[in-house]
PDB file of C-alpha atoms in Angstrom:
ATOM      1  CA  UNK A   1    -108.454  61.348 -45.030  1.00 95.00           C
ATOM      2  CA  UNK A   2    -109.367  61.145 -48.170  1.00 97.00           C
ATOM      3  CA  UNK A   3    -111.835  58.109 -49.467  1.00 98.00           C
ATOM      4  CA  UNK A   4    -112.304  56.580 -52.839  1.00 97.00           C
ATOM      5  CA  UNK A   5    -115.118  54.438 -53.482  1.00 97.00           C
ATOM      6  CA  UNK A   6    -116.604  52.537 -56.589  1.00 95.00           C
ATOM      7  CA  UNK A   7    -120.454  51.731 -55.926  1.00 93.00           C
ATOM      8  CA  UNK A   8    -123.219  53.101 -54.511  1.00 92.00           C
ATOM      9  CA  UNK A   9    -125.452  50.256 -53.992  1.00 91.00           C
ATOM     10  CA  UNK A  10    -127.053  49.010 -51.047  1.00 93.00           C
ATOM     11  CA  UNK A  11    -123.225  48.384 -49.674  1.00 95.00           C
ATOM     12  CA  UNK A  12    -121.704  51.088 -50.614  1.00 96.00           C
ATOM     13  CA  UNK A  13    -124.272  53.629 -50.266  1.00 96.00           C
ATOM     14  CA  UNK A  14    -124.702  52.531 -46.535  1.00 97.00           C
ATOM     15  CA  UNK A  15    -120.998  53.064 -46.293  1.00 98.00           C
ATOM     16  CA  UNK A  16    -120.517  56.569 -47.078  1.00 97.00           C
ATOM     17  CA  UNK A  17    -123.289  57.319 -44.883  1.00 97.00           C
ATOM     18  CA  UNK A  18    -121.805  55.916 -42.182  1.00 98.00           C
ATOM     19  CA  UNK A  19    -118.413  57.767 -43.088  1.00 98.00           C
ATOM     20  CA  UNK A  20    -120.538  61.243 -43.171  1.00 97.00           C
ATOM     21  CA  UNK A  21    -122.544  60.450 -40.037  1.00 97.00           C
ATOM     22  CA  UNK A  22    -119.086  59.964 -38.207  1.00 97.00           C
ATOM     23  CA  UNK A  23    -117.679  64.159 -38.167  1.00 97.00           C
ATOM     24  CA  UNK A  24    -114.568  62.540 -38.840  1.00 97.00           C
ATOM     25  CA  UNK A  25    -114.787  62.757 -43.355  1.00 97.00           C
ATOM     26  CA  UNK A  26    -115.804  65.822 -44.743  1.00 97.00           C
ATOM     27  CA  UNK A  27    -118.185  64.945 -47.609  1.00 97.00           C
ATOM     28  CA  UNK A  28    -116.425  66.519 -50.721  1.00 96.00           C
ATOM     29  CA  UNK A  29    -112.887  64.226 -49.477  1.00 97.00           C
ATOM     30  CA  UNK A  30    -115.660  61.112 -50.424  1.00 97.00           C
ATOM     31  CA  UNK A  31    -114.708  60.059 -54.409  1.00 96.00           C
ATOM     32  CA  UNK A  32    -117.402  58.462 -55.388  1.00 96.00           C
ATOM     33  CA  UNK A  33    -117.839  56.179 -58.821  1.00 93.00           C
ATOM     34  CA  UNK A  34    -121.370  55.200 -59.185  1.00 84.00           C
ATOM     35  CA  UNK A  35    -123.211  52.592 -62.075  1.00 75.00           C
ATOM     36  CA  UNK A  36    -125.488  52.669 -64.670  1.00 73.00           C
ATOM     37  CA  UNK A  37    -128.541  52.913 -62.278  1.00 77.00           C
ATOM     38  CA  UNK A  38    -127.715  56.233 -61.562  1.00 80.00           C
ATOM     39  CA  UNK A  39    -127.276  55.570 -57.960  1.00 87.00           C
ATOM     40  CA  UNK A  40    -124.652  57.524 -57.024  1.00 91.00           C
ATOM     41  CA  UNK A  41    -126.096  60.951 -58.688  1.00 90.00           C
ATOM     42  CA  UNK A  42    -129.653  60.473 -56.573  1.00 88.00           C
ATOM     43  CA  UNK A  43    -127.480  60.194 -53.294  1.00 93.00           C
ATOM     44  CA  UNK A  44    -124.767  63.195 -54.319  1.00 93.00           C
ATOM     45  CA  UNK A  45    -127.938  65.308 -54.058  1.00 92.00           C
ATOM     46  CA  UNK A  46    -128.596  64.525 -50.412  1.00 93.00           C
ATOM     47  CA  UNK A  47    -125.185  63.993 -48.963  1.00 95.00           C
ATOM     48  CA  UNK A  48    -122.749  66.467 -51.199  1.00 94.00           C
ATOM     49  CA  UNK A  49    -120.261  63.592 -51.587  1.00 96.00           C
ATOM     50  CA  UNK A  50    -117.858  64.317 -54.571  1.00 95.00           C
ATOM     51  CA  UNK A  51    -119.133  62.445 -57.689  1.00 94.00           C
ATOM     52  CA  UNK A  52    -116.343  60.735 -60.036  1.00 91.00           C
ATOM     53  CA  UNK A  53    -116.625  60.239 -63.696  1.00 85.00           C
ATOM     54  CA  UNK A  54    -113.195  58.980 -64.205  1.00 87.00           C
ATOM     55  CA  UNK A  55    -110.635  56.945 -62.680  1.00 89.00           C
ATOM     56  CA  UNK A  56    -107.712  60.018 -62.735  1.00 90.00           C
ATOM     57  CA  UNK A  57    -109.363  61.991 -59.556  1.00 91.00           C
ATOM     58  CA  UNK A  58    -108.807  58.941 -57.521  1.00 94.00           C
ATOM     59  CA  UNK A  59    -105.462  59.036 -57.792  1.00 93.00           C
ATOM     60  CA  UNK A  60    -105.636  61.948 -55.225  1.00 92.00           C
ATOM     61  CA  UNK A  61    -107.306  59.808 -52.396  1.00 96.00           C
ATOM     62  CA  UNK A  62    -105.664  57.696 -49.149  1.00 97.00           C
ATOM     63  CA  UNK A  63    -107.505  54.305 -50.053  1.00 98.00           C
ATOM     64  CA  UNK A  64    -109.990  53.323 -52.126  1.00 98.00           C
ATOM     65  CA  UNK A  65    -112.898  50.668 -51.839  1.00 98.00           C
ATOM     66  CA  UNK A  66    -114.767  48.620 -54.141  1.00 97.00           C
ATOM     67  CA  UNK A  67    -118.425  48.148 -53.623  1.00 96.00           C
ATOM     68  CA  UNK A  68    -119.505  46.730 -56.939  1.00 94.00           C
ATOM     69  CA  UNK A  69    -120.850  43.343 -57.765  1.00 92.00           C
ATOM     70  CA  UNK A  70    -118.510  40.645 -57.546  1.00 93.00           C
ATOM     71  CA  UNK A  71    -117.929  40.292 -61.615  1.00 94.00           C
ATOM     72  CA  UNK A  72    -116.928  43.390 -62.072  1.00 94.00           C
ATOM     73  CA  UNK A  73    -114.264  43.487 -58.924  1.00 96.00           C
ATOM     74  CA  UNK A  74    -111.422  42.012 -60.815  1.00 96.00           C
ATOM     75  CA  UNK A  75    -111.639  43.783 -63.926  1.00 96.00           C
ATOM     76  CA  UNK A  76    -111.996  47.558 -62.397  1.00 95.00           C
ATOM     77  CA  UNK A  77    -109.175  46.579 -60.314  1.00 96.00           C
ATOM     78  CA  UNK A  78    -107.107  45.833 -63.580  1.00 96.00           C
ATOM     79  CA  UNK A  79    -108.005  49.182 -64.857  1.00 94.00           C
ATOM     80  CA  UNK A  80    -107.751  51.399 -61.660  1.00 95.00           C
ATOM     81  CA  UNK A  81    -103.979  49.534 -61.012  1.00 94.00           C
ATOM     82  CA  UNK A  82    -103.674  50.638 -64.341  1.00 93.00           C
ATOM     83  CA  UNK A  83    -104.442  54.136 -63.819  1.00 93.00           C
ATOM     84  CA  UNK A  84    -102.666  54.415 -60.611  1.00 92.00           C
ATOM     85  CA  UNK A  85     -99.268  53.610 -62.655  1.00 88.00           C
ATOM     86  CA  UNK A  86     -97.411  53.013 -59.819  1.00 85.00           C
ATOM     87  CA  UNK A  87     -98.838  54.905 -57.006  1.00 92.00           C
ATOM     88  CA  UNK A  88     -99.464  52.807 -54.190  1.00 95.00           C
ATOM     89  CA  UNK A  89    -102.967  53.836 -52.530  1.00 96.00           C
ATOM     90  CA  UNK A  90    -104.511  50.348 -50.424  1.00 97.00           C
ATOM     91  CA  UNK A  91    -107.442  48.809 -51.896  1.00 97.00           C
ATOM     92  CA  UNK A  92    -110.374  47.582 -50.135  1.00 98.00           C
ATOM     93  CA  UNK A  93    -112.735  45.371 -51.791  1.00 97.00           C
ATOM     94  CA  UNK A  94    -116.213  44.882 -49.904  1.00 96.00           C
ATOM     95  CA  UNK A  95    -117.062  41.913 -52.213  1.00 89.00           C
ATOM     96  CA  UNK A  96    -117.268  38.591 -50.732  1.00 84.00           C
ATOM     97  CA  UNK A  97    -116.765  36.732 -54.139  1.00 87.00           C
ATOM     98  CA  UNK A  98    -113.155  37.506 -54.556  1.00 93.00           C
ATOM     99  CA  UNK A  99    -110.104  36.779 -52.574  1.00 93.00           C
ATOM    100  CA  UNK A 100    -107.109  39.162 -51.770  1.00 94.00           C
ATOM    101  CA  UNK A 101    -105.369  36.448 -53.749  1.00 94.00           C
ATOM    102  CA  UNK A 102    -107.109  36.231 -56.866  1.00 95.00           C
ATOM    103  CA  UNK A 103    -106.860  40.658 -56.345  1.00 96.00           C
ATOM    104  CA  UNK A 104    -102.890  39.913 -55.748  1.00 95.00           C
ATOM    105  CA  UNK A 105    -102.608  38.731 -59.289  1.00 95.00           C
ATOM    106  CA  UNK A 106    -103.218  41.375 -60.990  1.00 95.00           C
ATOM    107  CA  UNK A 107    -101.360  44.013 -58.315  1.00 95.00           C
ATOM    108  CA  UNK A 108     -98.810  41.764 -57.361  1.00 93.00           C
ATOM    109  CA  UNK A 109     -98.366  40.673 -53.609  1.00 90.00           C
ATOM    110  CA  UNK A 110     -96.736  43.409 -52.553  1.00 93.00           C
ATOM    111  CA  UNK A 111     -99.389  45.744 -52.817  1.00 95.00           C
ATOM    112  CA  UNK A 112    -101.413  46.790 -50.221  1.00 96.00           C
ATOM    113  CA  UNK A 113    -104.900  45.009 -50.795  1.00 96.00           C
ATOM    114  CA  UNK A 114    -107.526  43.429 -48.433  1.00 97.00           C
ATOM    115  CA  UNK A 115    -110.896  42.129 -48.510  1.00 97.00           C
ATOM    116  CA  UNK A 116    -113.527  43.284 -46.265  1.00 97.00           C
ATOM    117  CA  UNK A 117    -117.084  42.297 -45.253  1.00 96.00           C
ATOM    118  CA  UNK A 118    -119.291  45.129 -43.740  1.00 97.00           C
ATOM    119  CA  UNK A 119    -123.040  45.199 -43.164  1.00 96.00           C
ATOM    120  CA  UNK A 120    -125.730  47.467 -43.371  1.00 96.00           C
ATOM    121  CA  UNK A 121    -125.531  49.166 -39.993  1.00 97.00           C
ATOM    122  CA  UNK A 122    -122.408  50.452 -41.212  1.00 98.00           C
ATOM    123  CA  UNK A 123    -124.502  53.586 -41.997  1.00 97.00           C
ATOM    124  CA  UNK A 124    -125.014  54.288 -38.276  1.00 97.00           C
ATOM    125  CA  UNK A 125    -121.304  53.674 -37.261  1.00 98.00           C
ATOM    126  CA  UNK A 126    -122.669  50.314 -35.728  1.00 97.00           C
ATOM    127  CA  UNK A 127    -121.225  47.654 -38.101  1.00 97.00           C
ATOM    128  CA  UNK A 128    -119.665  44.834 -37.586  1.00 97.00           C
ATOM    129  CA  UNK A 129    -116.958  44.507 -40.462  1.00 98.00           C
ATOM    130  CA  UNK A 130    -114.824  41.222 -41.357  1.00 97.00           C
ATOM    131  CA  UNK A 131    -111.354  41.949 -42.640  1.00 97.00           C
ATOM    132  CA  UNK A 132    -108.584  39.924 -44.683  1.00 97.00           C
ATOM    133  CA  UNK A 133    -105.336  41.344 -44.373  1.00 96.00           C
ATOM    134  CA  UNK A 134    -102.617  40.026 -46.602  1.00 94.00           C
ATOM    135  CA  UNK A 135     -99.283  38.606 -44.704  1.00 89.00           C
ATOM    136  CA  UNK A 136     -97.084  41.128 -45.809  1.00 89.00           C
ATOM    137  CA  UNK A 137     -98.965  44.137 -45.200  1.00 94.00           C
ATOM    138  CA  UNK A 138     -97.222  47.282 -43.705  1.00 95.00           C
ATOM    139  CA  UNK A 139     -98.287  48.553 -40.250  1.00 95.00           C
ATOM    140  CA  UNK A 140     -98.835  52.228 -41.912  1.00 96.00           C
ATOM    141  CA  UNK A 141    -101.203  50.739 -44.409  1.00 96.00           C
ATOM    142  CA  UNK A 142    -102.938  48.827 -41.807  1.00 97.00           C
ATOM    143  CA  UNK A 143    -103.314  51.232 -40.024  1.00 96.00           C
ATOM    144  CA  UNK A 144    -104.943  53.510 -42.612  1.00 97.00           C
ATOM    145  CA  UNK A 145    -106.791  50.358 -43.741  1.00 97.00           C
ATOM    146  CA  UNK A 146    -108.327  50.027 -40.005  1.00 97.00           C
ATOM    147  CA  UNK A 147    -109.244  53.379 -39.331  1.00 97.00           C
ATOM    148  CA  UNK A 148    -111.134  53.747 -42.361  1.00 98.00           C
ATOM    149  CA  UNK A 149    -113.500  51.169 -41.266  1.00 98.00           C
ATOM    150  CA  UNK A 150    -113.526  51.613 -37.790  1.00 98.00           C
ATOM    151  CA  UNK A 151    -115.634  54.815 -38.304  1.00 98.00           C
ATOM    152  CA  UNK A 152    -118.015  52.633 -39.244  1.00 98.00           C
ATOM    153  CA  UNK A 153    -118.509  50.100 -36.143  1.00 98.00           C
ATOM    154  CA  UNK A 154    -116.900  47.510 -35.103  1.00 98.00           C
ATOM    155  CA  UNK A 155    -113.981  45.676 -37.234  1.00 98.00           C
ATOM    156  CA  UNK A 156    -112.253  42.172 -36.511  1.00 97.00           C
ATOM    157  CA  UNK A 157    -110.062  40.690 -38.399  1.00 97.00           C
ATOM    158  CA  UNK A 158    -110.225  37.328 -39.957  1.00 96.00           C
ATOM    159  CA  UNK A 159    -108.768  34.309 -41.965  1.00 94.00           C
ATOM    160  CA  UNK A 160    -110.112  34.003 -45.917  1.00 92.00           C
ATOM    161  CA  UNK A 161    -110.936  30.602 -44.992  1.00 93.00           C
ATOM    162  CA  UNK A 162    -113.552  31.912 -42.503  1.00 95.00           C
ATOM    163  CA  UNK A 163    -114.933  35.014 -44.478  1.00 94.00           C
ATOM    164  CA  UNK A 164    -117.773  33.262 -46.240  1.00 93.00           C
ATOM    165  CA  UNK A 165    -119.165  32.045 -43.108  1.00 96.00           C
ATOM    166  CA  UNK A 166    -118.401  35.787 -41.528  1.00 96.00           C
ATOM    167  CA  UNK A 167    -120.192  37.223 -44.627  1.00 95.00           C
ATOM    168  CA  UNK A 168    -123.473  35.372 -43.834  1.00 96.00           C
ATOM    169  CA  UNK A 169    -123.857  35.784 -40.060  1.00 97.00           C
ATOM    170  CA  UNK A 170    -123.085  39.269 -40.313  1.00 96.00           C
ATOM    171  CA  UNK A 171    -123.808  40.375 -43.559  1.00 94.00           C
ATOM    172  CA  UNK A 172    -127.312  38.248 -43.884  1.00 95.00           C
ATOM    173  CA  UNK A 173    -127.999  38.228 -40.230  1.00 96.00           C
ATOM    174  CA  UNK A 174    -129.832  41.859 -40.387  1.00 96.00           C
ATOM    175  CA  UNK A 175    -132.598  40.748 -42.757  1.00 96.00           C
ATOM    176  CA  UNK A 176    -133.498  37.626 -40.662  1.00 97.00           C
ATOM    177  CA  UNK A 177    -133.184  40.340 -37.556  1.00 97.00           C
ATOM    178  CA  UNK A 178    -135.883  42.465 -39.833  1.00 97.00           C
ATOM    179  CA  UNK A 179    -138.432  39.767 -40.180  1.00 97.00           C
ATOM    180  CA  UNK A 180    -138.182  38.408 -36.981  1.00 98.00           C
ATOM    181  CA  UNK A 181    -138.897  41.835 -35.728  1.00 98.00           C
ATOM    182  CA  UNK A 182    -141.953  42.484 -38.455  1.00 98.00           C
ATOM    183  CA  UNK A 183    -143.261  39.298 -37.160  1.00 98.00           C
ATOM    184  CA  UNK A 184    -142.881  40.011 -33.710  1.00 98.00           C
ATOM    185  CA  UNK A 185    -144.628  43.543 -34.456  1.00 98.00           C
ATOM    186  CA  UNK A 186    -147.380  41.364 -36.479  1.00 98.00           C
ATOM    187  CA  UNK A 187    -148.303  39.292 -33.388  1.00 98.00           C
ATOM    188  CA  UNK A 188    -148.702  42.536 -31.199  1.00 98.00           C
ATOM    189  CA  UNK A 189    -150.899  44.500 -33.822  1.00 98.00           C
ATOM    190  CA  UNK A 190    -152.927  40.688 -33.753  1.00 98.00           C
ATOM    191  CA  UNK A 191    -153.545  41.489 -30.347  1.00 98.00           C
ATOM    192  CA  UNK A 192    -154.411  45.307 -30.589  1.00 98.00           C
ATOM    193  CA  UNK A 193    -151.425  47.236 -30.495  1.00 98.00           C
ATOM    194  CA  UNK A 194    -150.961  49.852 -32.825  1.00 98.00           C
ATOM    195  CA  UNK A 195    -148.292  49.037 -35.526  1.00 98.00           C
ATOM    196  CA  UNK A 196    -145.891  51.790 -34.846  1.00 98.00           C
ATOM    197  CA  UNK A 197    -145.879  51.167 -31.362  1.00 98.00           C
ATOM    198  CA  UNK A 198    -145.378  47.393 -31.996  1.00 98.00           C
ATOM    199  CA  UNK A 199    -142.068  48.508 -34.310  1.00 98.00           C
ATOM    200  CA  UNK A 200    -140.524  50.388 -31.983  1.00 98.00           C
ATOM    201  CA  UNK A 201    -140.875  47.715 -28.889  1.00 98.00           C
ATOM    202  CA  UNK A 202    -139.829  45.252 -31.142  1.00 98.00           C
ATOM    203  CA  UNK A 203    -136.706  47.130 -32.309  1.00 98.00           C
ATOM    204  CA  UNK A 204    -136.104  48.384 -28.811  1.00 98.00           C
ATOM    205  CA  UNK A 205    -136.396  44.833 -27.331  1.00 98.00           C
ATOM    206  CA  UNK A 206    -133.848  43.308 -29.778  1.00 97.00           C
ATOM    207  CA  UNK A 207    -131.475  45.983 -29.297  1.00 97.00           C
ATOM    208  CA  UNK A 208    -131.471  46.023 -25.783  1.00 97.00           C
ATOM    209  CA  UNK A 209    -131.495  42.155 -25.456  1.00 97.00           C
ATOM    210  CA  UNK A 210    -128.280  41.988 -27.735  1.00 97.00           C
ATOM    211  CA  UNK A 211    -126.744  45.028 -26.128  1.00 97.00           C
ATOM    212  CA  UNK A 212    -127.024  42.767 -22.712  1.00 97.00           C
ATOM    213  CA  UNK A 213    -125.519  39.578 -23.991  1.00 97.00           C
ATOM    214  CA  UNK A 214    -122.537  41.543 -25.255  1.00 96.00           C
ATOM    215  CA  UNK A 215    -122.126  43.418 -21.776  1.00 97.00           C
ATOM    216  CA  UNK A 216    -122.775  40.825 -19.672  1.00 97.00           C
ATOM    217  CA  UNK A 217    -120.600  38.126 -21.569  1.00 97.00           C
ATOM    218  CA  UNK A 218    -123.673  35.519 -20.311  1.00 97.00           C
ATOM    219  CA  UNK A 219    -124.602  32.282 -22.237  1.00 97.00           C
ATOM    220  CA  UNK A 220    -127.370  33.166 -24.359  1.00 97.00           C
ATOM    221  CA  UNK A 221    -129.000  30.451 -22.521  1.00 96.00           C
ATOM    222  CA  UNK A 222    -128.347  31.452 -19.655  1.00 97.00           C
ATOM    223  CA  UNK A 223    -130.294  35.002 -20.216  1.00 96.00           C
ATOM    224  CA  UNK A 224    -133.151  33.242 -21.682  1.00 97.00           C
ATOM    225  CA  UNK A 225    -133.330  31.161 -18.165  1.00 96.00           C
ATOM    226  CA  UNK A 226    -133.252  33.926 -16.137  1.00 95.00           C
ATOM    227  CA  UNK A 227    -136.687  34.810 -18.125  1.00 96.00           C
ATOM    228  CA  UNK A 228    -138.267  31.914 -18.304  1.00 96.00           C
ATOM    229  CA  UNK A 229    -140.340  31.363 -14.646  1.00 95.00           C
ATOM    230  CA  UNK A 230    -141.519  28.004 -14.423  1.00 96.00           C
ATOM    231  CA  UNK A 231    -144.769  27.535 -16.081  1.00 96.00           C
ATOM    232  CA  UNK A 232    -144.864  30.937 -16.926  1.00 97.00           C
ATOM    233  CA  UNK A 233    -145.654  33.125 -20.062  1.00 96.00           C
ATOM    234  CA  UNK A 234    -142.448  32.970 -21.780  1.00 97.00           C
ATOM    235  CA  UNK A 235    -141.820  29.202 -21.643  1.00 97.00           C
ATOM    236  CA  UNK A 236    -145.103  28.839 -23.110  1.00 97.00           C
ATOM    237  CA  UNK A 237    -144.040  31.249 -26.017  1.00 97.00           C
ATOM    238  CA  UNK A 238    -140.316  29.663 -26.337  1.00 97.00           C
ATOM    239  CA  UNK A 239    -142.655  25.880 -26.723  1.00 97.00           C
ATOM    240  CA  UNK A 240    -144.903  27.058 -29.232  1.00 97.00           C
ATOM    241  CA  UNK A 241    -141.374  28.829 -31.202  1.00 97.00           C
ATOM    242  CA  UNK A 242    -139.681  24.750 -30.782  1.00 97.00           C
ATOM    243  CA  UNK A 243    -142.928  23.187 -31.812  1.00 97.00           C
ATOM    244  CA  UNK A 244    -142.845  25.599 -35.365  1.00 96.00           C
ATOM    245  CA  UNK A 245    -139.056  24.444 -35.543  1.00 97.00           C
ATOM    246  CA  UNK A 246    -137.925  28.003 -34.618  1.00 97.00           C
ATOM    247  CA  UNK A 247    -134.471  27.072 -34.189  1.00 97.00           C
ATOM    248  CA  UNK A 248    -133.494  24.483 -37.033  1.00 97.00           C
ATOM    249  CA  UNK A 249    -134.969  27.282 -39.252  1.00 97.00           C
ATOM    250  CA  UNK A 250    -132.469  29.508 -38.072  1.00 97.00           C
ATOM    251  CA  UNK A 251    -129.826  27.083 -38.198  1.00 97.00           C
ATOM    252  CA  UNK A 252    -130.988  25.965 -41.973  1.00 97.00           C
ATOM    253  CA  UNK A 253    -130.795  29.971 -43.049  1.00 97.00           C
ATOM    254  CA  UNK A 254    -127.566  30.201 -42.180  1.00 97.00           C
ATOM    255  CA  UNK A 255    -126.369  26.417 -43.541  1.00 97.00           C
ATOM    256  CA  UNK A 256    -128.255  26.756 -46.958  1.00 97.00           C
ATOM    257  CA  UNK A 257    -126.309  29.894 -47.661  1.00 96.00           C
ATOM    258  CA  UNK A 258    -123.311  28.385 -47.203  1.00 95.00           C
ATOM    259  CA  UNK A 259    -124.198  25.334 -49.161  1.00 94.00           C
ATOM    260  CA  UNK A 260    -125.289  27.751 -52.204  1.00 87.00           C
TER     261      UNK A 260
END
């Protein structure tokens, strides 16, 4: 398989990592169109990817993505359709700002199109990736659609009116997952442990805790009972986490976004 991919950004550059990391895509069959920033030419040096200066070499890949900022989705879409000139290769955008519909009208809504929603982990092949599929998609270029992203984690599909909401659990999630961790770490090197020690508990902890709620299938809830002993260390903790509001903060994160 051959991959096509405009952006190397935070998004996109976690992306082709995760593509590398998998065995499965040979670095030089990764097309990649970087920005001004100069991005994409700092990470060709590490990872060998195959660095794009015009729009004509991806006409020689299986699907393409677009990683770039949400403004400029529409209107390299208008050129690459333009380039393509008929050649049907499915576009992915990774841009949670535009809809396969408002992508439709420039490609028409017969072409294959969809909008996806990765996040970061991508880069380790432990994603979790959101995906609109159009209604009258074929099963080949589903198919090629899905495995693309599948070698990056996990991939569900689901309805446009649900993707902003999918976008910030998933996409924002890991950066509320980092400071809870840094401040978890914070309170352990507060009581004498050594910092890098305090990382990697604090990492290991959260990984292992989610890695049991998605095994187990339990109520959250229901885990945190089965560690809370009556008037016991952790209740204590959990009290002095609802006294500081622990959840509603949580809750607000996620509601402000969506209110933005």
């Amino acid at each position: 398989m051959k991959i096509g991919i405009f952006g190397a950004g935070h998004m996109g550059s976690a992306m082709i990592k995760g593509w590398i990391r998998s065995g499965e895509i040979a670095p030089p069959d990764i097309f990649v169109q970087g920005g001004k920033r100069g991005t994409a030419q700092s990470l060709q040096q590490d990872l060998h990817f195959t660095l794009s200066n015009n729009m004509t070499d991806f006409k020689n890949t299986d699907i393409i993505f677009l990683a770039v900022g949400t403004p400029v989705i529409l209107p390299i879409l208008t050129d690459l359709y333009t380039e393509l000139a008929g050649k049907v290769i499915p576009i992915i955008s990774v841009s949670a700002g535009v809809s396969v519909k408002a992508m439709q009208e420039i490609t028409g809504d017969t072409y294959p199109i969809a909008q996806a929603i990765p996040n970061t982990p991508v880069q380790i092949n432990e994603g979790m990736t959101g995906i609109v599929y159009p209604d009258n998609l074929s099963e080949e270029h589903k198919n090629l659609m899905t495995t693309s992203l599948e070698l990056l984690g996990e991939l569900v599909e689901i309805t446009e009116d649900k993707i902003g909401i999918f976008g910030t659990l998933a996409g924002c999630g890991p950066a509320f997952v980092d400071v809870f961790m840094e401040s978890l770490a914070d309170g352990a090197v507060l009581n004498g442990m050594d910092r890098d020690m305090a990382y990697h508990v604090a990492a290991k902890m959260v990984s292992s805790s989610a890695n049991l709620l998605l095994k187990s299938k339990k109520h959250p809830g229901e885990l945190k009972d089965g560690v809370t002993s009556p008037g016991g260390t952790t209740i204590k903790g959990i009290t002095a986490l609802e006294k500081e509001g622990f959840r509603y903060a949580t809750i607000n994160a996620i509601d402000t976004i969506m209110k933005s």
